[in-house]
Tab-separated table of C-alpha atoms and ligand atoms in Angstrom:
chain	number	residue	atom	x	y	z
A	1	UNK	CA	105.188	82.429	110.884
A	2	UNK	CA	103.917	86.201	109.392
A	3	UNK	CA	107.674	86.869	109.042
A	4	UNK	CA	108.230	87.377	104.737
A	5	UNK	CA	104.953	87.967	103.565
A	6	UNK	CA	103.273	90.195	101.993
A	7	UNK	CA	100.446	92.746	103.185
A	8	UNK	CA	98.506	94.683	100.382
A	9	UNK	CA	96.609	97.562	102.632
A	10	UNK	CA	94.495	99.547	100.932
A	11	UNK	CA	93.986	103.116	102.313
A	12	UNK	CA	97.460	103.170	104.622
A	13	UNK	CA	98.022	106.413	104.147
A	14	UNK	CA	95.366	107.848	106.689
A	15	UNK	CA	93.712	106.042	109.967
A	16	UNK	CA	92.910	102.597	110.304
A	17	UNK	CA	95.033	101.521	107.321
A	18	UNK	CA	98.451	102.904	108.479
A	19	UNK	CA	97.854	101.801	112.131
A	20	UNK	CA	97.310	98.293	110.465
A	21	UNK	CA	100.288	98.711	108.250
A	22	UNK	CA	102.964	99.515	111.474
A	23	UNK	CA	101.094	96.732	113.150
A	24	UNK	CA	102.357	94.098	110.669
A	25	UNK	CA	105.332	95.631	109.548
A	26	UNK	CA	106.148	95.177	113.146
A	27	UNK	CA	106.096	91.297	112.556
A	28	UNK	CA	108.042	91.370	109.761
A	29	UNK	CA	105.578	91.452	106.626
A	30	UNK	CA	106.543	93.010	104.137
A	31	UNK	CA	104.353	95.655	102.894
A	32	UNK	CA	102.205	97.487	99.844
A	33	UNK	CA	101.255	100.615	100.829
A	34	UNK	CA	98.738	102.266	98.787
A	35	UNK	CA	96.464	105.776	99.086
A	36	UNK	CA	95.669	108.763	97.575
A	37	UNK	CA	99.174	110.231	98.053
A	38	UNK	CA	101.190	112.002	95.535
A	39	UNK	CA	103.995	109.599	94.066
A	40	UNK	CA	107.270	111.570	95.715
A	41	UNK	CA	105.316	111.520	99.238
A	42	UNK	CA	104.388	108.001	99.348
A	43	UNK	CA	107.629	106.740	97.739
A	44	UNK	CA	109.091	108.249	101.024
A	45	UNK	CA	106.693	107.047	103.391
A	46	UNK	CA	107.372	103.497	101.785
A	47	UNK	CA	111.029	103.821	102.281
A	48	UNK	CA	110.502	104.958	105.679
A	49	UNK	CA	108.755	101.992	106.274
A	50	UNK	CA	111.243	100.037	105.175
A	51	UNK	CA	114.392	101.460	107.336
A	52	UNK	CA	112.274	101.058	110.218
A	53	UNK	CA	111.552	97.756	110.155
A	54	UNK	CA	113.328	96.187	107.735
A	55	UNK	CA	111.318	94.639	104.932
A	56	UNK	CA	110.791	95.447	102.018
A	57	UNK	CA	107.979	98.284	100.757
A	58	UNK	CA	106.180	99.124	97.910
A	59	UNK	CA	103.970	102.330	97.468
A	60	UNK	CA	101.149	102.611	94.923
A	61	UNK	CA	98.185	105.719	94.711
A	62	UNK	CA	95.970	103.943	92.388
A	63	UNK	CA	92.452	105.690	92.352
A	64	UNK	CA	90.401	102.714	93.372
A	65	UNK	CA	87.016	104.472	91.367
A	66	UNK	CA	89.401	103.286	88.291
A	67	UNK	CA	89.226	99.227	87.487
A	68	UNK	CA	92.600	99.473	85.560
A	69	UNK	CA	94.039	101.597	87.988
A	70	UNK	CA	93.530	98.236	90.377
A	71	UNK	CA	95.034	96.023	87.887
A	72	UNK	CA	98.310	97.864	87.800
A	73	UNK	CA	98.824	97.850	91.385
A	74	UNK	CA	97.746	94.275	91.845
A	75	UNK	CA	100.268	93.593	88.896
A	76	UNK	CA	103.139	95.497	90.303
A	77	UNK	CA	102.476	94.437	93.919
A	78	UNK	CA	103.010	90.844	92.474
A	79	UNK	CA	105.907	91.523	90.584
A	80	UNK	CA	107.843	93.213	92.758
A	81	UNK	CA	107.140	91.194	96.408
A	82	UNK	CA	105.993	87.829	94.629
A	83	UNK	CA	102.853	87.546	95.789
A	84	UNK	CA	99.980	88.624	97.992
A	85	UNK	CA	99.184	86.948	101.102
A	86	UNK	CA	97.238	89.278	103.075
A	87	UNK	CA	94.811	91.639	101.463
A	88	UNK	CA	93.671	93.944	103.610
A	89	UNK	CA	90.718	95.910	102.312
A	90	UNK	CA	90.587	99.343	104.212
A	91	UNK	CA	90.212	101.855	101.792
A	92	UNK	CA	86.746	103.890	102.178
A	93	UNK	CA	85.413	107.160	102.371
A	94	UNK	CA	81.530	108.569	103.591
A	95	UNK	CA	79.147	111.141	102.538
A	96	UNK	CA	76.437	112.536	104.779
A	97	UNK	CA	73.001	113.408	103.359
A	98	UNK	CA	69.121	111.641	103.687
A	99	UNK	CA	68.693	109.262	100.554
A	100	UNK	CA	66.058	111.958	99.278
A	101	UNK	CA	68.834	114.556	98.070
A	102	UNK	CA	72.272	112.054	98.514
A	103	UNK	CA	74.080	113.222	95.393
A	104	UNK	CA	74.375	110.320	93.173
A	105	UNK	CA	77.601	111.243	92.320
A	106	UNK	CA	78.268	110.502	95.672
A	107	UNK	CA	76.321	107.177	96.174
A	108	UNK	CA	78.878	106.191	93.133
A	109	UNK	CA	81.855	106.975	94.680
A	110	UNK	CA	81.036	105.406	97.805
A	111	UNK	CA	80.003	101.973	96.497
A	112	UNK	CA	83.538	102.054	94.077
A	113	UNK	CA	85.563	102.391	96.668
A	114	UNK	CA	83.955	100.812	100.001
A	115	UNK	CA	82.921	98.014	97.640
A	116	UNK	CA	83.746	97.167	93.938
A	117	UNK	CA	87.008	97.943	94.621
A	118	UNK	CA	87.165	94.823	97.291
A	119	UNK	CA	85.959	92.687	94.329
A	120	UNK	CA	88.404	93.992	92.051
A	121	UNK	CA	91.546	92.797	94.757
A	122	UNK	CA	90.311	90.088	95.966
A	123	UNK	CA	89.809	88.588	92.295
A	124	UNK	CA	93.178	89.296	91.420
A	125	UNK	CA	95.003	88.411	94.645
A	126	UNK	CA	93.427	85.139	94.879
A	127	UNK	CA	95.559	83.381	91.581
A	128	UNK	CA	98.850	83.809	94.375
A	129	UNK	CA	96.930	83.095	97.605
A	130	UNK	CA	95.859	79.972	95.644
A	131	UNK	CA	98.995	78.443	94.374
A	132	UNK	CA	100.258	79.099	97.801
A	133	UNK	CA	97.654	77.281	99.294
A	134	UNK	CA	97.704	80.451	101.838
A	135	UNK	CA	95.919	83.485	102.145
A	136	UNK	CA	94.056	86.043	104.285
A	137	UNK	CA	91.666	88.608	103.015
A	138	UNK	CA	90.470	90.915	105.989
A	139	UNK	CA	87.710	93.485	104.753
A	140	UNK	CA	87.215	96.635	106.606
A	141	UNK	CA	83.232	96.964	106.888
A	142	UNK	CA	81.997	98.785	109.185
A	143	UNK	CA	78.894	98.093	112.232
A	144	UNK	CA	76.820	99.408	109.565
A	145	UNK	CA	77.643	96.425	107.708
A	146	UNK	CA	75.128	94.646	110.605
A	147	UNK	CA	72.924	97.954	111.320
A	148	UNK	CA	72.016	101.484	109.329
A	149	UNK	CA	71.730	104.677	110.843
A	150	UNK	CA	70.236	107.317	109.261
A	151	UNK	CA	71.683	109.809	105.814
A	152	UNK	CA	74.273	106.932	105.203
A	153	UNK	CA	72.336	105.287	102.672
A	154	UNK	CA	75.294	104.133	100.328
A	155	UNK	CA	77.848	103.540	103.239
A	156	UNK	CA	75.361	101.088	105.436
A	157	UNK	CA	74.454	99.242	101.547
A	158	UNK	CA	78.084	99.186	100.833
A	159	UNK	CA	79.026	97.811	103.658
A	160	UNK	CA	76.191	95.536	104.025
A	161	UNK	CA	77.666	94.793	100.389
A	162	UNK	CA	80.831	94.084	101.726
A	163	UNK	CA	79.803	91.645	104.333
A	164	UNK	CA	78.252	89.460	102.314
A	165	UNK	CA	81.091	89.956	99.263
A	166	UNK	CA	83.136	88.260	102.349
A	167	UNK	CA	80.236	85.257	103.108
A	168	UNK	CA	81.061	84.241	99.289
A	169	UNK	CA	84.223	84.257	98.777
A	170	UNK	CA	84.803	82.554	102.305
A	171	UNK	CA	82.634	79.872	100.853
A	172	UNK	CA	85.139	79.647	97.789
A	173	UNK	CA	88.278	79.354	99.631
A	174	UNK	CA	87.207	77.263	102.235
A	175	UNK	CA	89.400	74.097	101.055
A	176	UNK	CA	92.218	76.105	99.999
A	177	UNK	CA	94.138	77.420	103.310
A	178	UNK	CA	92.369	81.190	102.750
A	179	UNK	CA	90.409	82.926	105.283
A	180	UNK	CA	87.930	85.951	104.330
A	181	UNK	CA	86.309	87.926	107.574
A	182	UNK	CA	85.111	90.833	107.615
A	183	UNK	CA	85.786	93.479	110.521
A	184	UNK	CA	83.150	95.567	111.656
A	185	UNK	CA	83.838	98.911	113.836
A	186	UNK	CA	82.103	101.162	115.899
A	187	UNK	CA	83.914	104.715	115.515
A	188	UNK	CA	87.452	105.007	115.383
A	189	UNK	CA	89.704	107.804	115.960
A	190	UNK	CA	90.464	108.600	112.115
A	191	UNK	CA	90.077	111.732	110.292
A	192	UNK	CA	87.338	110.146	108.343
A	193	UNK	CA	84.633	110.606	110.622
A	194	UNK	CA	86.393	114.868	111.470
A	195	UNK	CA	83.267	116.018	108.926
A	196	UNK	CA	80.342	114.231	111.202
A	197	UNK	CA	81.933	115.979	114.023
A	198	UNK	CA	82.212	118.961	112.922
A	199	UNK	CA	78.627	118.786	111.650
A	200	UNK	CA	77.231	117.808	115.412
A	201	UNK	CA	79.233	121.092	116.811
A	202	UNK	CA	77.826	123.309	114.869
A	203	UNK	CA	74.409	121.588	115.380
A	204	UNK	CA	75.034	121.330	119.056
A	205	UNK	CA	76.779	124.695	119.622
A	206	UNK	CA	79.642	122.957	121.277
A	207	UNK	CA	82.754	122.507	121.239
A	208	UNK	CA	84.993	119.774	119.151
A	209	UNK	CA	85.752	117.162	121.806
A	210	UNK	CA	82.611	117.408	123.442
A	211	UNK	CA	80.907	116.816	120.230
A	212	UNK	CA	83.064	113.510	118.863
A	213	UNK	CA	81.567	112.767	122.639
A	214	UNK	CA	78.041	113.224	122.165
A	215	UNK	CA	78.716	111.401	118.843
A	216	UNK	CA	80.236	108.326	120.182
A	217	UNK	CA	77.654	107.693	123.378
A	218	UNK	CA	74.581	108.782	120.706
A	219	UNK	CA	74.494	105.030	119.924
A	220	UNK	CA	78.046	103.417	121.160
A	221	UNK	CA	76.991	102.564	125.005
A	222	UNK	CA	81.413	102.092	125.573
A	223	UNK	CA	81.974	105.869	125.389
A	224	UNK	CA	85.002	106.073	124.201
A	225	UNK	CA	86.822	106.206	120.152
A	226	UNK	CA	88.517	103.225	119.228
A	227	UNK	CA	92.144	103.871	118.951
A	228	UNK	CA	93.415	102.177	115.081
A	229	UNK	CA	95.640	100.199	116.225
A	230	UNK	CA	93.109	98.236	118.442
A	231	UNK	CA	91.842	97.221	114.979
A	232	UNK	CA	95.626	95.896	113.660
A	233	UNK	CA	96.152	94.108	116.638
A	234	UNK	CA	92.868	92.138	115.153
A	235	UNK	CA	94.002	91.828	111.939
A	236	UNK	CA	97.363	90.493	113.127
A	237	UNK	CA	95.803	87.950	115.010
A	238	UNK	CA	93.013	87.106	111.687
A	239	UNK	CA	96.283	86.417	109.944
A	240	UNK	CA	97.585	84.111	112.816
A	241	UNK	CA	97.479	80.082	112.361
A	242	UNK	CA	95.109	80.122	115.759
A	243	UNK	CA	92.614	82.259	113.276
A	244	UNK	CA	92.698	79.522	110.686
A	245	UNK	CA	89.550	78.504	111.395
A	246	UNK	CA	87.329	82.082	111.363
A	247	UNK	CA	86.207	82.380	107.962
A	248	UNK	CA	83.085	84.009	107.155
A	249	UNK	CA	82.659	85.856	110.172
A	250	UNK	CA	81.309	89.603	110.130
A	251	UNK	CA	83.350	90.332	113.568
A	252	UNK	CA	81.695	93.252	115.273
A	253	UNK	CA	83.966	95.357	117.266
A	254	UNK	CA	81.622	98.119	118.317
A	255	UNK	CA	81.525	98.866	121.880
A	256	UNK	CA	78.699	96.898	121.964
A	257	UNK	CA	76.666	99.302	119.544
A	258	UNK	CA	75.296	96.585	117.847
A	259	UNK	CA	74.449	93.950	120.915
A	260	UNK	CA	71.102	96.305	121.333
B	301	LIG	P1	90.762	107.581	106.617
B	301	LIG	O1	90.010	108.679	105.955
B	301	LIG	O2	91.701	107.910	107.727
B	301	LIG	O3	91.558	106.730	105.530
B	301	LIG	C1	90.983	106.375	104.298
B	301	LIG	C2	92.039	105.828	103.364
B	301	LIG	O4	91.388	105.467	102.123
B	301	LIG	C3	93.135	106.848	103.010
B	301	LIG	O5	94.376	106.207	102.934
B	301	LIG	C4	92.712	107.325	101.621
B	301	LIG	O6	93.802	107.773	100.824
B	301	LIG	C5	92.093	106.055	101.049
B	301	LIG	N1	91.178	106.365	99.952
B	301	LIG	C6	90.059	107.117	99.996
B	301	LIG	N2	89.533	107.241	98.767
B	301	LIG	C7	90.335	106.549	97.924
B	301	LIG	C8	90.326	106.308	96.517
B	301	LIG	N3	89.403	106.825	95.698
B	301	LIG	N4	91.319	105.555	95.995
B	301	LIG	C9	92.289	105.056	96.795
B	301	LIG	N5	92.348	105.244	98.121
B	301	LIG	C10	91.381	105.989	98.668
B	301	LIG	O7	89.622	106.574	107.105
B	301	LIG	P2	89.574	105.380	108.187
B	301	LIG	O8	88.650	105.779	109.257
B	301	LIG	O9	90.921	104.876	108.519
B	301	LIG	O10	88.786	104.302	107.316
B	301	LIG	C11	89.309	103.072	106.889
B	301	LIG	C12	88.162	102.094	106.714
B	301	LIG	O11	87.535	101.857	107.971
B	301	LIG	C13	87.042	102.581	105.776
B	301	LIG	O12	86.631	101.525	104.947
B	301	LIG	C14	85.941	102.984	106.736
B	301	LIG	O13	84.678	102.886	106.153
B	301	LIG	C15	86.149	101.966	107.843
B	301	LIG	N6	85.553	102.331	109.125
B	301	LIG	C16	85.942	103.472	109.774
B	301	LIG	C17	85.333	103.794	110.987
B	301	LIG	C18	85.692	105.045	111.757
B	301	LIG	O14	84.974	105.369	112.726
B	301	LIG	N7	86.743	105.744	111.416
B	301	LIG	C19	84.364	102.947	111.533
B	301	LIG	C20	84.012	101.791	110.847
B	301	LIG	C21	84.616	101.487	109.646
């Protein structure tokens, strides 16, 4: 049924995103990758893609802190596979720091990306998803889209951001065959969280692995890093007709971090 469409992934260049991205292109869909990769490198990831598993690719680095940046890859994604069925909205990044010296630089950043950007693509995927009278949007929040934690003051209000981004347009779609959900994690196995664990070794005096430990169990009561792909296996099935029905749904996948 998946077999012929098209993904949009933002952020499969790195982690979660490119685990999702082999996930589907395993099925058949056909795929925009997009990160911040230079042109040459993720021309030739794209075409690797695309020998492997025979569909067709498209790669695009647009900066998603830059609104027009968006509009051309939404424009050439279109153009070149048709439409966009499946937005997946992955891209993010973190910064560190208590809200009393967070650098609003940073605070910027993170809501641009982790959020505005989501608005951005899912505005200007929906004019396809609509006149196919198909779509799924999957939104990569995050647990602290459901809970904070302490010196992530613009991650936890992006992502609370992006949960409820995900409520409305839900809402929206509801009569036209589109699903919205948002996904929320517990740590994964990426290198975006390699800075917080480098931060509790030094703090700890120990080494790395027994530091992303201590990080994990600190408020995860599984004790173990998701691996990515556990998290495209979900999308796959968010994207399946048995999923037509969730829409709406902030779907924790945490280890049971947040069922304290
Ligand atoms: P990652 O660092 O491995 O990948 C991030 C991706 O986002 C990369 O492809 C990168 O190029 C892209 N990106 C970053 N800034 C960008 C920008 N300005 N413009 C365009 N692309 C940009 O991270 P990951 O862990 O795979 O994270 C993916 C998503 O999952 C994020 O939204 C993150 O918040 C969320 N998440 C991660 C965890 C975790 O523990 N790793 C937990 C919960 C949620």
């Amino acid at each position: 049924m998946l077999t012929g469409k098209t993904a949009l992934i933002t952020g499969s260049t790195s982690g979660i995103g490119l685990a999702t991205a082999h996930t589907l292109a395993e099925q058949g869909i056909n795929l925009v990758l997009h990160g911040l990769m230079g042109d040459e490198e993720g021309t030739a990831l794209a075409a690797e893609f695309a020998s492997k598993y025979q569909i067709k690719t498209l790669f695009d680095g647009a900066n998603l802190m830059d609104s027009n940046s968006i509009t051309t890859l939404i424009n050439k994604a279109v153009n070149f596979m048709g439409s966009i069925d499946i937005l997946v909205n992955n891209a993010g990044i973190q910064h560190t720091e208590g809200v009393d010296t967070f650098p609003a630089s940073k605070w910027d950043a993170i809501i641009a990306i982790n959020l505005t950007a989501a608005f951005h693509t899912i505005q200007q995927s929906l004019p396809s998803m609509k006149t196919n009278g198909w779509g799924r949007i999957i939104n990569i929040a995050s647990v602290h889209g459901l809970v904070a934690s302490v010196n992530k003051s613009a991650y936890v209000a992006a992502k609370h951001g992006i949960v409820g981004l995900t409520k409305a347009v839900a809402l929206e779609c509801a009569e036209q065959g589109i699903t919205a959900n948002a996904i929320c994690p517990g740590w994964v196995d990426t290198p975006l969280i390699n800075n917080q664990i480098k931060e509790v070794a030094k703090r700890q005096q120990v080494e790395f692995e027994q530091a992303k430990y201590n990080l994990v169990t600190a408020k995860q009561p599984l004790p173990e890093m998701m691996d990515p792909r556990q998290i495209g296996e979900f999308i796959l099935f968010l994207c399946s007709d048995s999923a037509r029905s969730i829409t709406g749904a902030s779907l924790p996948m945490d280890g049971a971090w947040t069922a304290q």
